[in-house]
Amino acid sequence: MNNFFNKSDLTRQDADKIVSETLNNCDDGELYLEESKSESILLDDNKIKSSNYSSDLGFGFRAISNEVVAYSYSNEISKDSLKNSSENLKSTLKSIKGTYNHEIPKSNKKFYKDINPIEQKTLDSKLEVLNKVNDFLRKKDESVKQVTASFAGEQKSIEIIRPGGEALTDVRPLIRFNVSVMLEKNGRKETGVYGIGGRQSYDDYLKNDNWKNVCEEAFRIASVNLESKPAPAGEMKVVLGPGWPAILIHEAIGHGLEGDFNRKKTSAFHDLMGEKVASEGVTIVDDGTIDNRRGSLTIDDEGTPTERTVLIENGILKNFMQDRHNARLMNTRSTGSGRRENYRHIVLPRMRNTMMLSGNQTQDEMIKSVDKGIFAVSFGGGQVDITSGKFVFNCTEAYEIKNGKIGSPIKGATLIGDGPSILKEVSMVGNDMMLDPGIGTCGKAGQGVPVGVAQPSILIDKMTVGGTKL
């Protein structure tokens, strides 16, 4: 854990005093200190294209009065810079009157180890794995024309100081390993991409030559797409596979359940608390307490311990995800969902690991019930309108369903709809819930944070599918 005051003329006593004086008449706020170390290594076109290492250090100082949030940050941790930030906050919040909310729960639970994954594996050993990936895939089949593989690692140390000398700390490891392979056959080129990651060391994910499994999956996806035909178009039944397809829930539904959108009444769900918003049997939670998962947190970026928040239970809307600011204004409590990309950014209510829980049906039962439809296994990019919940998602692996059986792979399938409507079209929820492989990043208001998703197979009775000619 970094001691942010070791190499600074700012002492902890100075920081405590400035924070307490600055926030004396505010409703909330904190000093957020952060040090991050990150690396990225890329192999492409038979060689190591880049290897980068960076570090960053700084603080963000926040003061809140009623609905107004004043924020100042600096990449220099010093007595002068903190004093300057304090004066900026006081200037922004002139003549303020508030009562500081000192209440914040405590927890001793940790959901990942205090490690630096970058230092736990040597650069040479990482390069060796990337070169093995390249050799393994290129020798696998003559159709392999391009291989790209990469490592990305990070350690982030944070400390949150609140008035009265209260300090909360966390050390957050994060890694990601990705493989992309392009195949060419009969003049047609297709790409398959697969990755793994989370809040552990590289070797926790790559032990027992697990990198080969990542290669095999990327190769399989590319091979499936080589055999694909144009996707059908129209309104039809859609079976979503388990795991990563929950990104649709994350984007089309999850964002609409974040507190700020509902406080401002810009979400389609803002006036539906306690009402039925989904089919019976649909339960969606946002959980930050799963060990070593990409979206898990010991504490959020305000210092609130993370939790498992039930958002929708058996179709009934139960909760929104809240940070402290929006929770106070909505007369409720924080769910430990306050997050920021780094010290330069203000806190926003954000998702962690967003999941639909398992039901009782099997995937086979779903497939057999569909006369004509598609089976969507994985998604790529998409667009969502938070206000309406309308979405467009591109399938990266999908198959047609004919007469209750999975048929040919299809290419260019686009799922179109809106979150609130789709929730009510779920007719079967599978018993095969799966977590995503650990690759998710969510962008909101220009801030990217690591997240996770999970779901079982689900059957949606009616959804618009857009097709594209190959």
Short mmCIF file of N, CA and C in Angstrom, two decimals, residues 29-186:
data_model
loop_
_atom_site.label_atom_id
_atom_site.label_comp_id
_atom_site.label_asym_id
_atom_site.label_seq_id
_atom_site.Cartn_x
_atom_site.Cartn_y
_atom_site.Cartn_z
N GLY A 29 -18.27 14.95 0.86
CA GLY A 29 -17.03 15.19 0.12
C GLY A 29 -15.89 14.39 0.71
N GLU A 30 -14.76 14.41 0.03
CA GLU A 30 -13.60 13.65 0.49
C GLU A 30 -12.37 14.05 -0.32
N LEU A 31 -11.23 13.69 0.21
CA LEU A 31 -9.97 13.76 -0.54
C LEU A 31 -9.65 12.35 -1.00
N TYR A 32 -9.48 12.20 -2.31
CA TYR A 32 -9.22 10.89 -2.91
C TYR A 32 -7.80 10.89 -3.46
N LEU A 33 -6.93 10.05 -2.89
CA LEU A 33 -5.53 9.93 -3.32
C LEU A 33 -5.37 8.64 -4.11
N GLU A 34 -4.59 8.70 -5.19
CA GLU A 34 -4.47 7.53 -6.05
C GLU A 34 -3.08 7.43 -6.67
N GLU A 35 -2.56 6.21 -6.66
CA GLU A 35 -1.35 5.91 -7.43
C GLU A 35 -1.65 4.69 -8.29
N SER A 36 -1.38 4.79 -9.58
CA SER A 36 -1.62 3.66 -10.48
C SER A 36 -0.36 3.33 -11.27
N LYS A 37 -0.16 2.03 -11.49
CA LYS A 37 0.93 1.53 -12.33
C LYS A 37 0.30 0.60 -13.36
N SER A 38 0.64 0.80 -14.62
CA SER A 38 0.00 -0.01 -15.65
C SER A 38 1.00 -0.37 -16.75
N GLU A 39 0.70 -1.47 -17.43
CA GLU A 39 1.53 -1.91 -18.54
C GLU A 39 0.65 -2.45 -19.66
N SER A 40 1.16 -2.42 -20.86
CA SER A 40 0.51 -3.06 -21.99
C SER A 40 1.59 -3.60 -22.92
N ILE A 41 1.41 -4.83 -23.39
CA ILE A 41 2.36 -5.48 -24.30
C ILE A 41 1.58 -6.06 -25.46
N LEU A 42 1.99 -5.76 -26.67
CA LEU A 42 1.25 -6.18 -27.86
C LEU A 42 2.14 -6.92 -28.84
N LEU A 43 1.70 -8.12 -29.24
CA LEU A 43 2.33 -8.85 -30.33
C LEU A 43 1.39 -8.79 -31.54
N ASP A 44 1.95 -8.44 -32.69
CA ASP A 44 1.15 -8.36 -33.91
C ASP A 44 2.08 -8.56 -35.11
N ASP A 45 1.57 -9.26 -36.11
CA ASP A 45 2.34 -9.44 -37.34
C ASP A 45 3.71 -10.10 -37.06
N ASN A 46 3.69 -11.13 -36.23
CA ASN A 46 4.88 -11.95 -35.93
C ASN A 46 5.95 -11.26 -35.09
N LYS A 47 5.63 -10.15 -34.48
CA LYS A 47 6.65 -9.49 -33.66
C LYS A 47 6.00 -8.67 -32.55
N ILE A 48 6.79 -8.36 -31.54
CA ILE A 48 6.33 -7.49 -30.46
C ILE A 48 6.27 -6.07 -31.00
N LYS A 49 5.07 -5.55 -31.11
CA LYS A 49 4.90 -4.21 -31.68
C LYS A 49 5.11 -3.11 -30.65
N SER A 50 4.72 -3.37 -29.40
CA SER A 50 4.86 -2.32 -28.38
C SER A 50 4.91 -2.95 -27.00
N SER A 51 5.60 -2.26 -26.11
CA SER A 51 5.64 -2.63 -24.69
C SER A 51 5.73 -1.34 -23.90
N ASN A 52 4.66 -1.03 -23.17
CA ASN A 52 4.57 0.25 -22.48
C ASN A 52 4.35 0.07 -20.98
N TYR A 53 4.94 0.96 -20.23
CA TYR A 53 4.73 1.01 -18.78
C TYR A 53 4.50 2.46 -18.39
N SER A 54 3.51 2.68 -17.54
CA SER A 54 3.25 4.05 -17.09
C SER A 54 2.83 4.05 -15.63
N SER A 55 3.04 5.18 -14.99
CA SER A 55 2.60 5.36 -13.61
C SER A 55 1.98 6.74 -13.48
N ASP A 56 1.08 6.87 -12.54
CA ASP A 56 0.39 8.13 -12.33
C ASP A 56 0.12 8.30 -10.85
N LEU A 57 0.12 9.52 -10.41
CA LEU A 57 -0.08 9.84 -9.00
C LEU A 57 -0.80 11.16 -8.90
N GLY A 58 -1.79 11.22 -8.04
CA GLY A 58 -2.50 12.49 -7.89
C GLY A 58 -3.64 12.39 -6.89
N PHE A 59 -4.39 13.49 -6.79
CA PHE A 59 -5.54 13.50 -5.89
C PHE A 59 -6.71 14.22 -6.52
N GLY A 60 -7.90 13.86 -6.05
CA GLY A 60 -9.12 14.57 -6.40
C GLY A 60 -9.78 15.02 -5.11
N PHE A 61 -10.18 16.28 -5.04
CA PHE A 61 -10.77 16.86 -3.82
C PHE A 61 -12.19 17.28 -4.17
N ARG A 62 -13.17 16.72 -3.46
CA ARG A 62 -14.57 16.96 -3.78
C ARG A 62 -15.32 17.56 -2.60
N ALA A 63 -16.17 18.53 -2.88
CA ALA A 63 -17.05 19.12 -1.88
C ALA A 63 -18.46 19.17 -2.45
N ILE A 64 -19.45 18.77 -1.65
CA ILE A 64 -20.83 18.70 -2.12
C ILE A 64 -21.73 19.52 -1.20
N SER A 65 -22.55 20.36 -1.81
CA SER A 65 -23.56 21.11 -1.08
C SER A 65 -24.86 21.04 -1.85
N ASN A 66 -25.86 20.42 -1.23
CA ASN A 66 -27.14 20.19 -1.89
C ASN A 66 -26.90 19.44 -3.20
N GLU A 67 -27.26 20.00 -4.37
CA GLU A 67 -27.05 19.32 -5.64
C GLU A 67 -25.73 19.73 -6.31
N VAL A 68 -25.04 20.70 -5.75
CA VAL A 68 -23.83 21.23 -6.38
C VAL A 68 -22.61 20.40 -5.96
N VAL A 69 -21.83 19.97 -6.95
CA VAL A 69 -20.59 19.23 -6.70
C VAL A 69 -19.42 20.08 -7.20
N ALA A 70 -18.53 20.45 -6.29
CA ALA A 70 -17.32 21.17 -6.66
C ALA A 70 -16.16 20.17 -6.64
N TYR A 71 -15.31 20.23 -7.67
CA TYR A 71 -14.24 19.24 -7.77
C TYR A 71 -12.97 19.88 -8.28
N SER A 72 -11.86 19.49 -7.66
CA SER A 72 -10.54 19.98 -8.07
C SER A 72 -9.56 18.81 -7.97
N TYR A 73 -8.65 18.73 -8.93
CA TYR A 73 -7.68 17.64 -8.89
C TYR A 73 -6.30 18.15 -9.28
N SER A 74 -5.29 17.34 -8.93
CA SER A 74 -3.91 17.71 -9.26
C SER A 74 -3.08 16.45 -9.35
N ASN A 75 -2.06 16.47 -10.22
CA ASN A 75 -1.12 15.35 -10.29
C ASN A 75 0.10 15.61 -9.42
N GLU A 76 -0.02 16.58 -8.53
CA GLU A 76 1.05 16.87 -7.57
C GLU A 76 0.47 16.81 -6.16
N ILE A 77 0.97 15.89 -5.35
CA ILE A 77 0.53 15.79 -3.96
C ILE A 77 1.49 16.63 -3.12
N SER A 78 1.06 17.83 -2.78
CA SER A 78 1.87 18.74 -1.98
C SER A 78 0.93 19.62 -1.15
N LYS A 79 1.52 20.30 -0.19
CA LYS A 79 0.72 21.15 0.69
C LYS A 79 0.11 22.31 -0.11
N ASP A 80 0.90 22.91 -1.00
CA ASP A 80 0.39 24.04 -1.78
C ASP A 80 -0.73 23.61 -2.73
N SER A 81 -0.55 22.49 -3.40
CA SER A 81 -1.56 22.06 -4.36
C SER A 81 -2.88 21.72 -3.65
N LEU A 82 -2.80 21.12 -2.47
CA LEU A 82 -4.03 20.81 -1.74
C LEU A 82 -4.69 22.08 -1.23
N LYS A 83 -3.88 23.04 -0.78
CA LYS A 83 -4.45 24.33 -0.35
C LYS A 83 -5.13 25.05 -1.51
N ASN A 84 -4.49 25.03 -2.67
CA ASN A 84 -5.09 25.66 -3.85
C ASN A 84 -6.42 25.01 -4.21
N SER A 85 -6.46 23.70 -4.15
CA SER A 85 -7.71 22.99 -4.42
C SER A 85 -8.77 23.35 -3.40
N SER A 86 -8.36 23.47 -2.15
CA SER A 86 -9.30 23.86 -1.10
C SER A 86 -9.91 25.22 -1.39
N GLU A 87 -9.08 26.19 -1.80
CA GLU A 87 -9.58 27.53 -2.10
C GLU A 87 -10.52 27.50 -3.31
N ASN A 88 -10.22 26.66 -4.29
CA ASN A 88 -11.10 26.52 -5.45
C ASN A 88 -12.47 26.00 -5.05
N LEU A 89 -12.48 25.01 -4.17
CA LEU A 89 -13.76 24.45 -3.72
C LEU A 89 -14.56 25.47 -2.92
N LYS A 90 -13.88 26.18 -2.03
CA LYS A 90 -14.57 27.20 -1.23
C LYS A 90 -15.14 28.30 -2.12
N SER A 91 -14.41 28.67 -3.15
CA SER A 91 -14.86 29.72 -4.06
C SER A 91 -16.10 29.28 -4.84
N THR A 92 -16.11 28.00 -5.22
CA THR A 92 -17.25 27.48 -5.97
C THR A 92 -18.50 27.39 -5.10
N LEU A 93 -18.31 27.05 -3.83
CA LEU A 93 -19.44 26.84 -2.93
C LEU A 93 -19.52 27.95 -1.90
N LYS A 94 -19.63 29.19 -2.38
CA LYS A 94 -19.72 30.34 -1.48
C LYS A 94 -21.05 30.32 -0.70
N SER A 95 -20.99 30.77 0.54
CA SER A 95 -22.18 30.92 1.39
C SER A 95 -22.95 29.61 1.53
N ILE A 96 -22.23 28.51 1.56
CA ILE A 96 -22.92 27.23 1.68
C ILE A 96 -23.25 26.93 3.13
N LYS A 97 -24.32 26.18 3.32
CA LYS A 97 -24.71 25.72 4.64
C LYS A 97 -25.15 24.27 4.52
N GLY A 98 -24.44 23.42 5.21
CA GLY A 98 -24.81 22.01 5.16
C GLY A 98 -24.32 21.30 6.40
N THR A 99 -24.78 20.08 6.58
CA THR A 99 -24.34 19.26 7.70
C THR A 99 -23.64 18.03 7.14
N TYR A 100 -22.37 17.89 7.43
CA TYR A 100 -21.59 16.81 6.83
C TYR A 100 -22.10 15.45 7.29
N ASN A 101 -22.25 14.57 6.33
CA ASN A 101 -22.70 13.21 6.61
C ASN A 101 -21.49 12.34 6.94
N HIS A 102 -21.25 12.11 8.20
CA HIS A 102 -20.08 11.33 8.63
C HIS A 102 -20.33 9.83 8.58
N GLU A 103 -21.58 9.43 8.44
CA GLU A 103 -21.89 8.01 8.51
C GLU A 103 -21.39 7.27 7.27
N ILE A 104 -20.58 6.28 7.51
CA ILE A 104 -20.13 5.40 6.43
C ILE A 104 -19.87 4.03 7.05
N PRO A 105 -20.47 2.97 6.53
CA PRO A 105 -20.28 1.64 7.12
C PRO A 105 -18.85 1.16 6.95
N LYS A 106 -18.47 0.20 7.78
CA LYS A 106 -17.12 -0.37 7.72
C LYS A 106 -17.20 -1.85 7.41
N SER A 107 -16.16 -2.37 6.79
CA SER A 107 -16.10 -3.78 6.47
C SER A 107 -14.64 -4.23 6.44
N ASN A 108 -14.41 -5.45 6.89
CA ASN A 108 -13.06 -6.04 6.84
C ASN A 108 -12.92 -7.03 5.69
N LYS A 109 -13.96 -7.19 4.88
CA LYS A 109 -13.92 -8.16 3.80
C LYS A 109 -13.05 -7.67 2.66
N LYS A 110 -12.27 -8.60 2.10
CA LYS A 110 -11.46 -8.31 0.92
C LYS A 110 -11.83 -9.32 -0.16
N PHE A 111 -11.94 -8.83 -1.39
CA PHE A 111 -12.36 -9.69 -2.48
C PHE A 111 -11.24 -9.96 -3.49
N TYR A 112 -10.02 -9.49 -3.17
CA TYR A 112 -8.84 -9.73 -3.98
C TYR A 112 -7.62 -9.44 -3.13
N LYS A 113 -6.47 -9.92 -3.56
CA LYS A 113 -5.25 -9.76 -2.78
C LYS A 113 -4.55 -8.44 -3.10
N ASP A 114 -3.79 -7.94 -2.13
CA ASP A 114 -3.00 -6.71 -2.32
C ASP A 114 -1.72 -7.06 -3.08
N ILE A 115 -1.84 -7.26 -4.37
CA ILE A 115 -0.68 -7.64 -5.17
C ILE A 115 -0.47 -6.65 -6.31
N ASN A 116 0.74 -6.68 -6.86
CA ASN A 116 1.03 -5.95 -8.08
C ASN A 116 1.26 -6.97 -9.18
N PRO A 117 0.26 -7.25 -10.02
CA PRO A 117 0.41 -8.31 -11.03
C PRO A 117 1.52 -8.03 -12.04
N ILE A 118 1.85 -6.76 -12.24
CA ILE A 118 2.90 -6.40 -13.20
C ILE A 118 4.24 -6.97 -12.76
N GLU A 119 4.50 -6.90 -11.45
CA GLU A 119 5.79 -7.32 -10.92
C GLU A 119 5.86 -8.81 -10.64
N GLN A 120 4.71 -9.49 -10.62
CA GLN A 120 4.70 -10.91 -10.27
C GLN A 120 5.09 -11.81 -11.43
N LYS A 121 5.17 -11.26 -12.62
CA LYS A 121 5.60 -12.04 -13.78
C LYS A 121 6.59 -11.18 -14.56
N THR A 122 7.74 -11.75 -14.89
CA THR A 122 8.78 -10.97 -15.56
C THR A 122 8.37 -10.60 -16.98
N LEU A 123 8.97 -9.55 -17.48
CA LEU A 123 8.69 -9.13 -18.86
C LEU A 123 9.07 -10.24 -19.84
N ASP A 124 10.22 -10.89 -19.61
CA ASP A 124 10.67 -11.95 -20.51
C ASP A 124 9.66 -13.09 -20.57
N SER A 125 9.09 -13.45 -19.43
CA SER A 125 8.12 -14.56 -19.41
C SER A 125 6.82 -14.17 -20.10
N LYS A 126 6.44 -12.89 -20.03
CA LYS A 126 5.25 -12.42 -20.76
C LYS A 126 5.50 -12.46 -22.26
N LEU A 127 6.68 -12.02 -22.66
CA LEU A 127 7.02 -12.06 -24.09
C LEU A 127 7.07 -13.50 -24.60
N GLU A 128 7.53 -14.38 -23.75
CA GLU A 128 7.60 -15.79 -24.13
C GLU A 128 6.20 -16.34 -24.40
N VAL A 129 5.25 -16.02 -23.54
CA VAL A 129 3.87 -16.49 -23.74
C VAL A 129 3.29 -15.94 -25.04
N LEU A 130 3.49 -14.66 -25.30
CA LEU A 130 2.96 -14.06 -26.53
C LEU A 130 3.54 -14.73 -27.77
N ASN A 131 4.83 -15.02 -27.75
CA ASN A 131 5.45 -15.69 -28.90
C ASN A 131 4.96 -17.13 -29.05
N LYS A 132 4.68 -17.79 -27.91
CA LYS A 132 4.10 -19.13 -27.97
C LYS A 132 2.72 -19.10 -28.59
N VAL A 133 1.93 -18.09 -28.24
CA VAL A 133 0.60 -17.92 -28.82
C VAL A 133 0.70 -17.80 -30.34
N ASN A 134 1.61 -16.97 -30.78
CA ASN A 134 1.78 -16.73 -32.21
C ASN A 134 2.17 -18.03 -32.94
N ASP A 135 3.14 -18.74 -32.37
CA ASP A 135 3.60 -19.99 -33.00
C ASP A 135 2.50 -21.05 -32.99
N PHE A 136 1.80 -21.17 -31.87
CA PHE A 136 0.76 -22.19 -31.71
C PHE A 136 -0.35 -22.02 -32.75
N LEU A 137 -0.80 -20.79 -32.92
CA LEU A 137 -1.91 -20.54 -33.85
C LEU A 137 -1.47 -20.64 -35.31
N ARG A 138 -0.29 -20.16 -35.62
CA ARG A 138 0.16 -20.20 -37.01
C ARG A 138 0.46 -21.63 -37.47
N LYS A 139 0.84 -22.50 -36.55
CA LYS A 139 1.10 -23.90 -36.89
C LYS A 139 -0.20 -24.73 -36.90
N LYS A 140 -1.24 -24.16 -36.34
CA LYS A 140 -2.49 -24.90 -36.17
C LYS A 140 -3.17 -25.16 -37.51
N ASP A 141 -3.15 -24.17 -38.40
CA ASP A 141 -3.86 -24.31 -39.67
C ASP A 141 -3.30 -23.31 -40.68
N GLU A 142 -3.24 -23.74 -41.94
CA GLU A 142 -2.70 -22.84 -42.97
C GLU A 142 -3.63 -21.67 -43.26
N SER A 143 -4.86 -21.72 -42.77
CA SER A 143 -5.79 -20.61 -42.98
C SER A 143 -5.50 -19.41 -42.08
N VAL A 144 -4.65 -19.61 -41.06
CA VAL A 144 -4.31 -18.51 -40.14
C VAL A 144 -3.42 -17.50 -40.86
N LYS A 145 -3.90 -16.27 -40.98
CA LYS A 145 -3.14 -15.23 -41.69
C LYS A 145 -2.65 -14.12 -40.76
N GLN A 146 -3.28 -13.98 -39.62
CA GLN A 146 -2.86 -12.91 -38.71
C GLN A 146 -3.15 -13.32 -37.27
N VAL A 147 -2.21 -13.03 -36.39
CA VAL A 147 -2.37 -13.30 -34.95
C VAL A 147 -2.00 -12.05 -34.17
N THR A 148 -2.86 -11.68 -33.26
CA THR A 148 -2.59 -10.55 -32.36
C THR A 148 -2.83 -11.03 -30.94
N ALA A 149 -1.90 -10.75 -30.05
CA ALA A 149 -2.04 -11.15 -28.65
C ALA A 149 -1.51 -10.03 -27.76
N SER A 150 -2.12 -9.90 -26.59
CA SER A 150 -1.72 -8.77 -25.73
C SER A 150 -1.92 -9.08 -24.26
N PHE A 151 -1.10 -8.42 -23.45
CA PHE A 151 -1.25 -8.37 -22.01
C PHE A 151 -1.56 -6.94 -21.60
N ALA A 152 -2.42 -6.79 -20.59
CA ALA A 152 -2.63 -5.48 -19.97
C ALA A 152 -2.75 -5.70 -18.47
N GLY A 153 -1.94 -4.98 -17.70
CA GLY A 153 -1.94 -5.15 -16.25
C GLY A 153 -1.97 -3.82 -15.53
N GLU A 154 -2.49 -3.85 -14.31
CA GLU A 154 -2.60 -2.61 -13.53
C GLU A 154 -2.61 -2.91 -12.04
N GLN A 155 -2.02 -2.02 -11.29
CA GLN A 155 -2.21 -1.98 -9.84
C GLN A 155 -2.61 -0.56 -9.48
N LYS A 156 -3.71 -0.43 -8.75
CA LYS A 156 -4.18 0.89 -8.33
C LYS A 156 -4.29 0.92 -6.81
N SER A 157 -3.56 1.84 -6.19
CA SER A 157 -3.65 2.04 -4.74
C SER A 157 -4.40 3.33 -4.47
N ILE A 158 -5.39 3.26 -3.58
CA ILE A 158 -6.16 4.46 -3.27
C ILE A 158 -6.24 4.67 -1.76
N GLU A 159 -6.41 5.93 -1.38
CA GLU A 159 -6.70 6.28 0.01
C GLU A 159 -7.73 7.40 -0.01
N ILE A 160 -8.75 7.26 0.81
CA ILE A 160 -9.82 8.24 0.90
C ILE A 160 -9.81 8.84 2.29
N ILE A 161 -9.65 10.17 2.36
CA ILE A 161 -9.60 10.86 3.65
C ILE A 161 -10.85 11.71 3.79
N ARG A 162 -11.54 11.51 4.90
CA ARG A 162 -12.77 12.24 5.20
C ARG A 162 -12.58 13.09 6.45
N PRO A 163 -13.42 14.09 6.67
CA PRO A 163 -13.26 14.96 7.84
C PRO A 163 -13.19 14.17 9.14
N GLY A 164 -12.37 14.65 10.06
CA GLY A 164 -12.20 13.97 11.34
C GLY A 164 -11.09 12.95 11.34
N GLY A 165 -10.30 12.91 10.25
CA GLY A 165 -9.16 12.01 10.21
C GLY A 165 -9.48 10.60 9.78
N GLU A 166 -10.69 10.37 9.31
CA GLU A 166 -11.07 9.03 8.84
C GLU A 166 -10.38 8.73 7.51
N ALA A 167 -9.73 7.57 7.41
CA ALA A 167 -9.02 7.18 6.19
C ALA A 167 -9.40 5.75 5.82
N LEU A 168 -9.65 5.54 4.53
CA LEU A 168 -10.00 4.22 4.01
C LEU A 168 -9.08 3.91 2.84
N THR A 169 -8.60 2.67 2.75
CA THR A 169 -7.60 2.32 1.73
C THR A 169 -8.00 1.07 0.96
N ASP A 170 -7.44 0.93 -0.22
CA ASP A 170 -7.65 -0.27 -1.02
C ASP A 170 -6.52 -0.39 -2.03
N VAL A 171 -6.13 -1.63 -2.35
CA VAL A 171 -5.17 -1.92 -3.40
C VAL A 171 -5.86 -2.84 -4.40
N ARG A 172 -5.90 -2.44 -5.68
CA ARG A 172 -6.71 -3.13 -6.68
C ARG A 172 -5.86 -3.63 -7.84
N PRO A 173 -5.64 -4.94 -7.92
CA PRO A 173 -4.95 -5.50 -9.08
C PRO A 173 -5.95 -5.72 -10.21
N LEU A 174 -5.47 -5.76 -11.45
CA LEU A 174 -6.33 -6.03 -12.59
C LEU A 174 -5.47 -6.45 -13.77
N ILE A 175 -5.87 -7.55 -14.43
CA ILE A 175 -5.14 -7.97 -15.64
C ILE A 175 -6.13 -8.38 -16.73
N ARG A 176 -5.61 -8.40 -17.95
CA ARG A 176 -6.39 -8.88 -19.09
C ARG A 176 -5.42 -9.50 -20.10
N PHE A 177 -5.81 -10.65 -20.66
CA PHE A 177 -5.04 -11.34 -21.68
C PHE A 177 -5.96 -11.58 -22.87
N ASN A 178 -5.55 -11.10 -24.06
CA ASN A 178 -6.41 -11.15 -25.24
C ASN A 178 -5.70 -11.80 -26.42
N VAL A 179 -6.47 -12.55 -27.20
CA VAL A 179 -5.96 -13.15 -28.43
C VAL A 179 -6.95 -12.91 -29.56
N SER A 180 -6.44 -12.48 -30.70
CA SER A 180 -7.25 -12.30 -31.90
C SER A 180 -6.58 -13.05 -33.05
N VAL A 181 -7.37 -13.79 -33.83
CA VAL A 181 -6.82 -14.54 -34.96
C VAL A 181 -7.69 -14.31 -36.19
N MET A 182 -7.05 -14.06 -37.33
CA MET A 182 -7.77 -13.88 -38.59
C MET A 182 -7.49 -15.07 -39.49
N LEU A 183 -8.57 -15.65 -40.01
CA LEU A 183 -8.47 -16.77 -40.93
C LEU A 183 -8.89 -16.34 -42.32
N GLU A 184 -8.31 -16.96 -43.33
CA GLU A 184 -8.71 -16.70 -44.71
C GLU A 184 -8.90 -18.02 -45.44
N LYS A 185 -10.06 -18.14 -46.10
CA LYS A 185 -10.34 -19.35 -46.86
C LYS A 185 -11.19 -18.96 -48.08
N ASN A 186 -10.75 -19.39 -49.25
CA ASN A 186 -11.46 -19.10 -50.50
C ASN A 186 -11.72 -17.60 -50.68
#
